[in-house]
Coordinates of C-alpha atoms and ligand atoms in Angstrom, one line a residue:
M1 CA -134.0 1.7 -164.8
A2 CA -133.2 4.3 -167.4
E3 CA -134.6 3.8 -170.6
A4 CA -132.2 4.0 -173.6
G5 CA -133.8 7.4 -174.7
D6 CA -132.5 9.1 -171.3
R7 CA -128.7 8.9 -172.7
R8 CA -128.7 11.0 -175.8
Q9 CA -127.4 13.9 -173.5
D10 CA -123.1 13.7 -173.2
L11 CA -122.7 12.3 -169.9
D12 CA -120.3 13.7 -167.3
V13 CA -118.9 10.5 -166.3
A14 CA -120.0 6.8 -167.7
I15 CA -119.3 3.7 -165.8
V16 CA -119.2 0.5 -167.2
G17 CA -119.6 -2.4 -164.7
A18 CA -122.3 -2.7 -161.7
G19 CA -120.5 -4.3 -159.5
V20 CA -119.4 -3.3 -156.2
S21 CA -116.9 -0.8 -157.3
G22 CA -119.0 0.5 -160.3
V23 CA -122.2 1.4 -158.1
Y24 CA -119.9 2.8 -155.5
A25 CA -117.7 4.9 -157.6
G26 CA -120.9 6.4 -159.3
W27 CA -122.8 7.1 -155.8
R28 CA -119.4 8.9 -154.5
L29 CA -119.3 11.2 -157.5
L30 CA -122.6 12.1 -157.2
A31 CA -122.7 12.6 -153.4
A32 CA -119.6 14.4 -153.8
G33 CA -121.3 16.9 -156.2
K34 CA -118.0 15.7 -158.7
A35 CA -120.4 14.9 -161.3
K36 CA -124.1 15.7 -162.4
S37 CA -124.9 13.3 -165.2
V38 CA -123.4 9.6 -164.4
T39 CA -124.6 6.8 -165.8
I40 CA -123.4 3.3 -165.4
F41 CA -123.9 0.6 -168.1
E42 CA -123.7 -3.3 -166.9
Q43 CA -123.9 -5.8 -169.5
S44 CA -125.8 -8.2 -167.6
E45 CA -129.6 -8.4 -166.0
R46 CA -128.3 -7.6 -162.4
I47 CA -126.5 -5.6 -160.3
G48 CA -123.9 -7.0 -157.8
G49 CA -121.4 -8.6 -160.6
R50 CA -119.4 -11.2 -158.1
L51 CA -121.8 -10.7 -155.5
L52 CA -124.7 -13.0 -155.9
S53 CA -126.7 -13.7 -152.8
L54 CA -129.8 -16.3 -153.6
E55 CA -132.9 -17.4 -151.4
P56 CA -133.0 -21.2 -151.2
P57 CA -136.6 -22.4 -151.7
G58 CA -138.3 -23.0 -148.5
M59 CA -136.1 -20.7 -146.7
P60 CA -136.8 -17.0 -146.7
G61 CA -134.7 -14.7 -145.0
V62 CA -131.6 -17.3 -145.7
F63 CA -129.2 -15.7 -148.1
C64 CA -126.7 -18.3 -149.8
E65 CA -123.6 -16.3 -151.0
L66 CA -122.3 -18.2 -154.7
G67 CA -119.8 -15.1 -154.6
G68 CA -118.1 -13.2 -152.1
M69 CA -120.1 -13.8 -148.7
R70 CA -118.1 -12.0 -145.5
F71 CA -115.7 -9.2 -144.3
T72 CA -113.6 -9.0 -141.7
S73 CA -113.2 -6.4 -138.8
N74 CA -109.8 -4.9 -140.3
Q75 CA -111.6 -3.8 -144.1
P76 CA -112.0 0.0 -143.3
L77 CA -113.7 0.9 -146.3
V78 CA -116.1 -2.4 -146.1
V79 CA -116.8 -1.8 -142.6
G80 CA -117.4 1.8 -142.6
L81 CA -119.8 1.3 -145.7
I82 CA -121.8 -1.2 -144.1
K83 CA -122.4 0.9 -141.2
E84 CA -123.1 4.0 -143.3
L85 CA -125.7 1.8 -145.1
E86 CA -127.2 0.8 -141.9
L87 CA -127.2 -2.8 -143.1
A88 CA -127.4 -5.5 -140.3
T89 CA -124.6 -8.0 -139.9
H90 CA -123.8 -11.1 -138.0
P91 CA -120.7 -13.1 -137.1
F92 CA -119.5 -15.7 -139.5
P93 CA -117.6 -18.6 -137.9
V94 CA -114.8 -20.4 -139.8
E95 CA -113.2 -22.6 -137.6
E96 CA -114.8 -24.4 -135.3
G97 CA -112.9 -27.2 -132.9
E98 CA -115.4 -29.8 -134.1
N99 CA -115.2 -28.9 -137.9
I100 CA -113.7 -31.7 -139.7
N101 CA -110.7 -32.5 -142.0
Y102 CA -111.3 -35.3 -144.4
L103 CA -107.8 -36.0 -145.6
R104 CA -106.2 -39.0 -147.1
G105 CA -108.9 -41.1 -146.2
T106 CA -108.4 -39.7 -142.3
H107 CA -110.9 -38.1 -140.1
V108 CA -109.0 -35.4 -138.0
R109 CA -111.1 -32.9 -136.1
Q110 CA -109.8 -29.1 -136.3
Q111 CA -108.8 -29.4 -132.6
E112 CA -106.9 -32.7 -132.8
F113 CA -104.5 -30.5 -134.9
G114 CA -102.5 -29.2 -132.3
D115 CA -102.4 -32.4 -130.4
P116 CA -99.1 -34.1 -130.9
T117 CA -100.5 -37.4 -129.8
K118 CA -102.7 -37.5 -133.1
K119 CA -101.3 -39.4 -135.8
L120 CA -101.6 -37.0 -139.2
P121 CA -101.7 -39.1 -142.2
Y122 CA -98.8 -37.2 -143.6
D123 CA -95.3 -37.4 -142.4
L124 CA -94.2 -34.3 -141.2
D125 CA -90.9 -33.0 -140.5
W126 CA -90.2 -33.2 -136.5
A127 CA -90.3 -29.4 -136.2
E128 CA -93.6 -29.5 -138.1
Q129 CA -95.4 -31.7 -135.7
G130 CA -98.5 -30.8 -133.6
M131 CA -98.8 -27.9 -135.5
N132 CA -101.9 -25.9 -136.5
P133 CA -101.9 -26.2 -140.5
D134 CA -102.2 -22.2 -140.7
D135 CA -99.1 -22.1 -138.2
L136 CA -97.3 -24.1 -140.6
L137 CA -97.2 -21.3 -143.2
A138 CA -96.0 -18.8 -140.6
Y139 CA -93.6 -21.2 -139.8
A140 CA -92.4 -21.4 -143.4
V141 CA -92.7 -17.8 -144.2
E142 CA -90.7 -17.2 -140.8
Q143 CA -87.9 -19.5 -142.0
V144 CA -87.3 -17.7 -144.9
I145 CA -88.3 -14.4 -144.2
P146 CA -87.5 -13.6 -140.3
G147 CA -89.9 -11.1 -138.8
A148 CA -92.7 -11.3 -141.7
T149 CA -95.0 -12.7 -139.6
Q150 CA -94.7 -10.3 -136.8
M151 CA -96.3 -7.4 -139.1
S152 CA -99.5 -7.1 -140.7
T153 CA -100.8 -4.1 -143.6
A154 CA -98.8 -1.3 -144.6
P155 CA -95.2 -1.7 -142.3
L156 CA -95.7 -5.4 -143.5
R157 CA -95.7 -4.3 -147.2
K158 CA -93.2 -1.7 -146.8
F159 CA -90.6 -4.7 -145.3
L160 CA -91.4 -7.0 -148.2
E161 CA -91.1 -4.1 -150.7
R162 CA -87.2 -3.7 -149.4
Y163 CA -86.3 -7.5 -148.3
K164 CA -84.1 -9.4 -150.8
L165 CA -83.8 -13.1 -150.8
D166 CA -80.8 -14.6 -152.6
G167 CA -80.3 -11.3 -153.8
R168 CA -83.8 -11.0 -155.6
H169 CA -86.6 -8.8 -154.3
V170 CA -89.6 -11.0 -152.3
Y171 CA -91.9 -10.1 -155.3
D172 CA -89.5 -11.8 -157.9
W173 CA -90.4 -14.8 -156.1
G174 CA -93.1 -17.3 -156.4
F175 CA -95.0 -18.0 -153.0
W176 CA -95.0 -22.2 -153.3
N177 CA -91.2 -21.8 -154.3
L178 CA -90.7 -19.9 -151.3
L179 CA -92.6 -22.0 -149.0
A180 CA -90.7 -25.2 -150.8
R181 CA -87.6 -23.6 -148.5
G182 CA -89.0 -23.3 -145.3
L183 CA -91.7 -26.4 -145.4
S184 CA -91.4 -30.0 -146.1
H185 CA -93.4 -31.3 -149.1
E186 CA -95.4 -33.2 -146.4
G187 CA -96.4 -30.0 -144.9
Y188 CA -96.9 -28.2 -147.9
E189 CA -99.2 -30.8 -148.7
L190 CA -100.9 -30.6 -145.6
A191 CA -101.5 -26.8 -145.3
R192 CA -102.9 -27.1 -148.9
A193 CA -105.2 -29.5 -148.4
S194 CA -106.6 -28.7 -144.9
G195 CA -106.2 -24.6 -146.0
G196 CA -109.5 -25.7 -148.2
Y197 CA -107.9 -23.7 -151.4
D198 CA -105.6 -25.2 -153.9
T199 CA -104.5 -21.7 -155.7
P200 CA -103.5 -19.5 -153.0
L201 CA -100.3 -21.7 -152.2
L202 CA -99.3 -21.7 -155.6
N203 CA -96.5 -19.8 -157.7
W204 CA -98.3 -16.3 -157.3
N205 CA -96.2 -13.2 -156.4
A206 CA -94.7 -13.7 -153.0
L207 CA -95.0 -10.4 -151.9
D208 CA -98.5 -10.2 -152.4
T209 CA -99.5 -13.0 -151.5
I210 CA -97.7 -13.0 -148.1
S211 CA -99.4 -9.5 -147.6
L212 CA -102.7 -10.6 -148.0
N213 CA -102.5 -13.8 -146.0
F214 CA -101.0 -12.4 -143.1
D215 CA -103.0 -9.4 -142.7
L216 CA -105.3 -11.7 -140.6
A217 CA -103.6 -10.2 -136.8
A218 CA -105.1 -11.8 -133.8
G219 CA -108.5 -10.5 -132.9
V220 CA -109.5 -9.9 -136.5
T221 CA -112.9 -11.2 -136.8
Y222 CA -115.3 -12.5 -139.9
S223 CA -118.9 -11.2 -140.7
A224 CA -121.4 -11.4 -142.8
V225 CA -124.6 -8.9 -144.1
D226 CA -127.8 -10.7 -142.9
G227 CA -129.6 -9.5 -146.1
G228 CA -126.8 -11.0 -148.4
Y229 CA -123.6 -9.4 -149.5
Q230 CA -125.4 -8.3 -152.6
S231 CA -127.4 -6.3 -150.3
V232 CA -124.3 -3.7 -150.4
P233 CA -124.2 -3.1 -154.2
L234 CA -128.1 -3.3 -154.6
T235 CA -128.3 -0.7 -151.9
V236 CA -125.5 1.8 -152.9
A237 CA -127.5 1.6 -156.4
E238 CA -130.7 2.8 -154.6
K239 CA -129.2 5.6 -153.4
F240 CA -127.1 6.5 -156.7
E241 CA -130.5 6.5 -158.5
K242 CA -131.9 8.6 -155.8
L243 CA -129.5 11.0 -156.4
G244 CA -130.3 11.0 -160.3
G245 CA -127.9 8.5 -161.3
K246 CA -129.1 5.9 -164.1
I247 CA -128.2 2.3 -164.3
E248 CA -128.6 1.0 -167.9
L249 CA -128.7 -3.5 -167.9
S250 CA -127.9 -5.3 -170.5
Q251 CA -125.4 -3.2 -171.9
H252 CA -122.1 -4.3 -173.1
L253 CA -119.4 -2.1 -173.9
D254 CA -117.8 -3.6 -177.2
S255 CA -115.4 -1.0 -177.6
F256 CA -114.5 2.9 -177.0
D257 CA -112.3 5.6 -178.4
V258 CA -111.6 9.5 -177.9
D259 CA -113.4 12.1 -180.4
A260 CA -111.9 15.6 -181.5
D261 CA -113.1 16.9 -178.4
G262 CA -111.8 14.7 -176.4
K263 CA -114.9 13.1 -175.4
V264 CA -114.7 9.3 -174.7
V265 CA -117.0 7.4 -176.9
L266 CA -118.4 4.4 -175.7
H267 CA -119.8 1.8 -178.3
L268 CA -122.6 -0.2 -176.5
S269 CA -124.8 -3.3 -177.4
D270 CA -127.4 -5.5 -176.1
P271 CA -125.7 -8.8 -175.8
D272 CA -129.0 -10.5 -176.0
A273 CA -131.0 -8.8 -178.5
H274 CA -128.2 -8.6 -181.1
A275 CA -128.9 -4.7 -181.2
K276 CA -126.9 -2.5 -183.5
H277 CA -124.3 -0.3 -181.4
E278 CA -125.3 2.6 -179.9
E279 CA -123.1 5.8 -179.2
V280 CA -122.9 7.5 -176.0
R281 CA -120.7 10.8 -175.2
A282 CA -118.9 11.0 -171.7
G283 CA -116.4 13.2 -170.4
A284 CA -114.6 10.3 -168.5
L285 CA -115.1 6.7 -168.5
V286 CA -114.5 4.0 -165.4
L287 CA -114.3 0.4 -166.1
A288 CA -115.4 -0.8 -162.9
M289 CA -114.0 -4.6 -163.9
P290 CA -111.5 -7.4 -163.6
R291 CA -109.0 -8.4 -166.3
R292 CA -110.8 -10.9 -168.4
S293 CA -113.5 -8.3 -168.6
L294 CA -110.9 -5.7 -169.9
E295 CA -109.6 -8.1 -172.3
L296 CA -113.3 -8.9 -173.8
I297 CA -113.5 -5.0 -174.9
S298 CA -112.4 -4.8 -178.4
P299 CA -108.2 -3.8 -178.2
T300 CA -109.1 -0.4 -180.1
G301 CA -108.7 2.9 -179.5
P302 CA -106.1 5.1 -177.4
V303 CA -106.0 2.9 -174.3
L304 CA -106.7 -0.5 -175.4
D305 CA -104.8 -0.9 -178.6
R306 CA -102.2 -3.3 -178.6
S307 CA -99.8 -0.6 -179.8
V308 CA -100.2 1.8 -176.8
P309 CA -97.0 0.8 -174.9
G310 CA -97.3 -0.6 -171.5
V311 CA -101.0 -1.0 -171.1
R312 CA -100.9 -4.6 -171.9
D313 CA -98.3 -5.5 -169.5
L314 CA -100.3 -3.9 -166.9
I315 CA -103.3 -5.7 -168.1
E316 CA -101.3 -8.6 -167.7
S317 CA -100.0 -8.2 -164.6
V318 CA -102.7 -10.3 -162.8
T319 CA -104.3 -14.0 -163.7
P320 CA -107.8 -14.8 -162.7
I321 CA -108.1 -17.4 -160.5
P322 CA -111.1 -20.5 -161.3
L323 CA -113.5 -20.9 -158.3
F324 CA -116.8 -22.6 -158.2
K325 CA -119.4 -22.7 -155.6
L326 CA -122.3 -25.3 -154.8
C327 CA -125.1 -24.5 -152.3
I328 CA -127.4 -27.9 -151.6
A329 CA -130.4 -27.8 -149.1
Y330 CA -131.6 -30.6 -147.2
P331 CA -134.7 -31.2 -145.2
Y332 CA -132.6 -31.5 -142.1
P333 CA -129.1 -31.3 -140.8
W334 CA -128.1 -34.8 -141.1
W335 CA -124.6 -33.6 -140.6
E336 CA -125.6 -32.7 -136.7
S337 CA -125.3 -36.4 -136.2
V338 CA -121.5 -36.1 -136.1
G339 CA -121.2 -32.9 -133.9
V340 CA -120.8 -30.5 -136.5
T341 CA -123.0 -27.2 -136.7
Q342 CA -121.3 -24.3 -137.8
G343 CA -117.6 -23.2 -139.3
R344 CA -116.6 -25.4 -142.1
S345 CA -114.9 -28.5 -143.0
Q346 CA -112.4 -29.3 -145.6
T347 CA -111.0 -32.4 -147.5
D348 CA -109.1 -33.0 -150.2
L349 CA -111.6 -34.7 -151.9
P350 CA -112.9 -32.2 -155.2
I351 CA -115.8 -30.7 -153.0
R352 CA -112.3 -29.2 -150.8
Q353 CA -114.6 -27.1 -148.3
C354 CA -118.2 -27.3 -146.8
Y355 CA -119.5 -24.5 -144.9
Y356 CA -122.5 -25.2 -142.5
W357 CA -124.5 -22.3 -144.1
A358 CA -127.7 -21.7 -141.7
T359 CA -130.5 -24.0 -140.3
G360 CA -134.3 -23.1 -140.2
R361 CA -136.5 -23.6 -137.5
P362 CA -138.6 -26.8 -136.9
H363 CA -141.8 -26.7 -138.9
G364 CA -144.9 -28.7 -140.0
G365 CA -145.0 -30.3 -136.3
N366 CA -141.7 -32.2 -136.4
P367 CA -139.0 -31.1 -134.3
D368 CA -136.5 -32.9 -136.8
N369 CA -138.0 -30.6 -140.0
R370 CA -135.2 -28.0 -139.8
K371 CA -134.4 -27.2 -143.4
S372 CA -130.9 -26.5 -143.1
V373 CA -128.5 -25.3 -146.5
L374 CA -124.3 -26.2 -147.0
L375 CA -122.1 -24.0 -149.0
A376 CA -121.4 -27.6 -149.8
T377 CA -118.6 -26.9 -152.1
Y378 CA -116.2 -23.9 -152.1
D379 CA -113.0 -25.0 -154.7
D380 CA -111.1 -23.6 -156.8
G381 CA -108.1 -25.0 -159.3
L382 CA -108.2 -28.1 -160.9
N383 CA -111.0 -29.1 -158.7
V384 CA -113.2 -26.7 -160.9
D385 CA -112.4 -28.8 -163.7
F386 CA -113.9 -31.9 -161.9
W387 CA -117.3 -30.3 -161.3
N388 CA -117.2 -29.1 -165.1
G389 CA -117.5 -32.9 -166.3
Y390 CA -121.1 -32.6 -164.5
S391 CA -122.1 -29.5 -165.6
N392 CA -123.0 -29.5 -169.2
P393 CA -127.2 -29.6 -169.1
K394 CA -126.9 -31.0 -172.6
H395 CA -125.5 -34.2 -171.3
H396 CA -126.8 -34.2 -167.9
P397 CA -130.4 -34.0 -166.8
P398 CA -131.0 -30.6 -164.5
F399 CA -131.5 -31.1 -160.7
E400 CA -135.4 -30.9 -159.8
T401 CA -136.5 -30.0 -156.4
V402 CA -137.7 -33.4 -154.7
E403 CA -139.4 -31.9 -151.8
E404 CA -142.7 -30.0 -151.9
D405 CA -143.6 -29.1 -148.6
E406 CA -145.6 -26.2 -147.4
L407 CA -142.5 -24.2 -146.9
V408 CA -141.4 -24.8 -150.4
A409 CA -144.8 -24.1 -151.7
A410 CA -144.6 -20.8 -149.8
H411 CA -141.4 -19.7 -150.8
P412 CA -140.5 -21.7 -154.2
A413 CA -137.5 -21.3 -156.2
S414 CA -136.9 -17.9 -157.4
E415 CA -136.4 -17.0 -160.9
L416 CA -132.9 -16.1 -160.3
W417 CA -132.1 -19.5 -158.0
N418 CA -133.4 -21.6 -160.7
K419 CA -130.9 -19.8 -163.2
Y420 CA -128.2 -21.4 -161.4
K421 CA -129.6 -24.8 -161.1
P422 CA -126.9 -27.6 -161.3
T423 CA -127.3 -31.0 -162.9
A424 CA -128.8 -34.0 -161.2
P425 CA -125.8 -36.1 -161.7
M426 CA -123.6 -33.0 -160.2
I427 CA -125.6 -33.3 -157.2
A428 CA -125.5 -37.0 -156.6
E429 CA -121.6 -37.0 -156.7
A430 CA -121.1 -33.8 -154.2
D431 CA -124.0 -35.5 -151.9
R432 CA -122.0 -38.5 -152.0
Q433 CA -118.5 -37.1 -151.3
L434 CA -120.4 -34.9 -148.3
R435 CA -121.3 -38.2 -146.7
E436 CA -118.0 -39.5 -147.0
M437 CA -116.1 -36.7 -145.6
H438 CA -118.5 -36.6 -142.5
G439 CA -118.1 -40.5 -142.0
V440 CA -122.2 -40.7 -142.5
R441 CA -123.9 -43.6 -144.4
V442 CA -127.2 -42.6 -144.6
A443 CA -128.6 -38.7 -144.8
P444 CA -132.1 -37.6 -146.7
K445 CA -131.9 -36.3 -150.5
P446 CA -130.9 -33.2 -151.0
Y447 CA -134.3 -30.9 -152.2
A448 CA -132.6 -28.1 -153.8
A449 CA -129.3 -27.0 -155.4
A450 CA -127.7 -23.9 -156.8
Y451 CA -124.1 -23.5 -158.4
I452 CA -122.1 -21.0 -160.2
D453 CA -118.6 -21.3 -162.0
W454 CA -116.9 -17.9 -161.9
G455 CA -114.5 -18.9 -164.9
V456 CA -117.3 -17.8 -167.5
D457 CA -117.0 -15.0 -169.0
P458 CA -117.0 -11.9 -168.6
Y459 CA -115.2 -12.4 -165.2
G460 CA -112.3 -15.4 -166.7
G461 CA -112.1 -16.4 -162.8
G462 CA -113.3 -15.4 -159.4
V463 CA -110.7 -13.5 -158.3
N464 CA -107.5 -12.4 -159.0
F465 CA -103.8 -12.8 -158.0
W466 CA -100.5 -10.7 -158.8
N467 CA -97.8 -12.5 -161.0
I468 CA -94.6 -13.4 -160.1
H469 CA -92.2 -10.3 -161.1
A470 CA -95.5 -7.6 -161.0
R471 CA -94.9 -4.4 -158.7
S472 CA -98.2 -4.1 -157.6
S473 CA -97.1 -1.1 -155.8
Q474 CA -96.1 0.4 -158.9
V475 CA -99.0 -1.3 -161.1
I476 CA -101.8 -0.3 -158.9
P477 CA -101.6 3.7 -159.3
S478 CA -100.8 3.3 -163.3
M479 CA -103.7 0.7 -163.7
T480 CA -106.2 3.4 -162.4
N481 CA -105.6 5.6 -165.2
P482 CA -103.5 3.7 -167.7
V483 CA -102.8 6.6 -170.2
P484 CA -102.5 9.5 -168.2
A485 CA -103.5 11.9 -171.2
V486 CA -106.9 10.4 -171.7
P487 CA -110.2 10.3 -169.1
V488 CA -110.4 6.8 -168.9
Y489 CA -110.2 4.8 -165.3
V490 CA -109.9 1.3 -164.2
C491 CA -110.9 0.4 -160.5
G492 CA -112.0 -3.0 -159.0
E493 CA -110.8 -6.0 -157.3
A494 CA -108.4 -7.3 -159.7
Y495 CA -105.9 -4.6 -159.7
S496 CA -105.8 -3.9 -155.7
N497 CA -103.9 -5.1 -152.4
G498 CA -107.1 -6.5 -151.5
Q499 CA -107.3 -9.1 -154.2
G500 CA -110.3 -11.5 -153.7
W501 CA -112.4 -9.0 -151.6
V502 CA -114.9 -6.3 -151.6
E503 CA -112.3 -4.0 -149.7
G504 CA -109.7 -4.3 -152.7
A505 CA -112.4 -3.1 -155.3
L506 CA -113.6 -0.2 -153.1
E507 CA -109.8 0.5 -152.3
T508 CA -109.0 1.0 -156.2
A509 CA -112.6 2.8 -156.4
E510 CA -111.1 5.0 -154.1
I511 CA -107.7 5.8 -155.6
V512 CA -109.6 6.7 -159.2
L513 CA -112.1 9.1 -156.9
Q514 CA -109.5 10.8 -154.8
E515 CA -106.5 11.1 -157.3
H516 CA -108.3 11.7 -160.4
F517 CA -111.8 13.3 -159.5
G518 CA -110.6 15.2 -156.4
L519 CA -112.9 13.6 -153.7
S520 CA -111.9 13.5 -150.3
A521 CA -111.6 10.4 -148.4
P522 CA -115.4 9.5 -147.1
D523 CA -115.6 10.3 -143.5
W524 CA -117.1 6.9 -142.5
A525 CA -114.2 5.0 -143.3
S526 CA -113.6 3.3 -140.0
Ligands
FAD601 P1 -117.0 -7.5 -160.7 O1 -118.4 -7.8 -159.6 O2 -116.9 -8.4 -161.2 O3 -117.9 -6.7 -161.4 C1 -117.9 -6.1 -162.6 C2 -119.0 -5.8 -163.6 O4 -118.6 -5.5 -164.8 C3 -120.1 -7.1 -163.6 O5 -121.5 -7.1 -163.3 C4 -119.8 -7.5 -165.3 O6 -120.9 -8.5 -165.8 C5 -119.8 -6.3 -165.5 N1 -118.9 -6.1 -166.9 C6 -118.1 -6.3 -167.5 N2 -117.5 -6.6 -168.4 C7 -118.8 -5.4 -169.0 C8 -118.8 -5.0 -170.5 N3 -117.9 -5.2 -171.5 N4 -119.7 -4.1 -170.5 C9 -120.6 -4.0 -169.3 N5 -120.5 -4.6 -168.6 C10 -119.6 -5.3 -168.1 N6 -115.0 -10.7 -151.4 C11 -115.2 -10.7 -150.3 O7 -114.8 -9.3 -149.7 N7 -115.5 -11.9 -149.3 C12 -115.7 -13.1 -149.7 O8 -116.4 -13.7 -148.9 C13 -115.6 -13.1 -151.1 N8 -115.5 -14.2 -151.3 C14 -115.6 -14.5 -152.9 C15 -116.0 -15.5 -153.5 C16 -116.3 -16.1 -154.7 C17 -116.7 -17.4 -154.8 C18 -116.0 -14.9 -155.3 C19 -116.2 -15.1 -157.1 C20 -115.5 -13.5 -155.3 C21 -115.1 -13.4 -153.6 N9 -114.7 -12.3 -153.2 C22 -115.2 -12.0 -151.8 C23 -114.5 -11.4 -153.9 C24 -115.6 -10.0 -154.1 O9 -116.8 -10.7 -154.9 C25 -115.0 -9.3 -155.7 O10 -113.8 -8.8 -155.4 C26 -116.0 -8.1 -156.0 O11 -117.2 -8.3 -155.9 C27 -115.6 -7.5 -157.1 O12 -116.2 -6.3 -157.3 P2 -115.9 -5.5 -158.6 O13 -116.9 -4.5 -158.8 O14 -114.3 -5.3 -158.7 O15 -116.1 -6.3 -160.2

């Protein structure tokens, strides 16, 4: 990492944010020879932003993903980049027949959804009965926009841009309002509860929600990176530094301005050291960050000042979505006793989704000792508030590792893992709900855990969704350079066609690189 003194010279490009879009933009700029001096400033002490991969104690080589965790085979930039970086990957199972749906106090296996003789605890319309809940959504959309579910990617977006329902464009509709036309309320409740998330089915821009949800055409598969998804930005950052790029951690961008020579002047400070502000000059500034982070920068200067026409509307065209993740490690995979080993199970309890993450090899001479970790809770919306009731360490004791065996001794909790330590009552409650959703009364005590609430600053939410009436096709290009006369650019997941995905973060980085810095598309994009 660079020393503060190294940056006295004017930079060609300053990038703020060492999430995946920031390090990617820096590396591409240097690799293409479009800039000589590039420095990335990051307010936290780590590279990766919303990619955060942690090894649980006692499970070396296993990475729990507190942020982004998987990619799909139809994401050209991500798939190409991972190949280019030579990172090993593995399949990421999501929906297995034996996975459990514990809804309204009833256990239903995933494979039972298609069985018309299985009584579900929902009073569905005749036409909705015997349908897989994923198909319920497609059924609803097809009722109101015939033909929409037969398309994907660019043709689908083009079709939806032109389509009108009751004389209103699809982007002027809320997705929830639209679903209410095509689905019974009970059907909607089933789709929401069994989908694992609450917020995607609420009132976001119907055009973008449909485009994103129905992009998963038949044959699309999920994969994950063996060394954790954070290894993508970490590897890119290494390559960036090898090309002479510099990364300065603990450097918060407080505000920026433009001087008489047209250079962007960054005002930076160390958030922990309360150090006085330092100034850095650059020919261009790339803000690689989401909406909430932009809003935390002082609203002054030629771009963010509230008097600059249009920019606030652009910034406010998306909304950050609360997301919460909690990983819990157990001495052995007790859930296997009810026949689940991989994929995920869902419930309407506040834990919402549980992924059977990884199971280690037997150890200590006992075949039952197989340390195992669950992504025990992955929830959004109001459920995040449920867990916040247990999150304050001032009022609740921290959860301590209770099992100290040879594996944990050889691979203890890292400093980073301990930074995301939950409280003891949070784990007790999550453990109780896990046993309830699996219908298991007796299970071993959890021995380690880590959690995150992405609602905290500077993220304000885990992902961002387009608001009703926002026209993403117009906002995206405008947002990459909000004031055309000023060399300040914005990239990242928030203002993209791939919200909630790394692909979206790279997509807007590419728009900035190609449209504003004159780079060609990467030849490795698949
Ligand atoms: P970020 O990663 O948010 O990076 C922004 C950076 O800017 C941060 O490091 C921040 O500290 C820094 N910063 C902000 N303000 C300042 C400032 N003023 N000064 C200095 N630095 C600043 N994607 C997938 O592809 N697959 C998934 O399975 C998936 N699941 C997800 C699950 C969760 C729980 C979450 C939270 C996200 C998930 N995503 C997933 C989304 C994915 O993680 C993001 O799209 C991507 O990591 C965003 O990268 P970014 O560069 O746009 O922004």
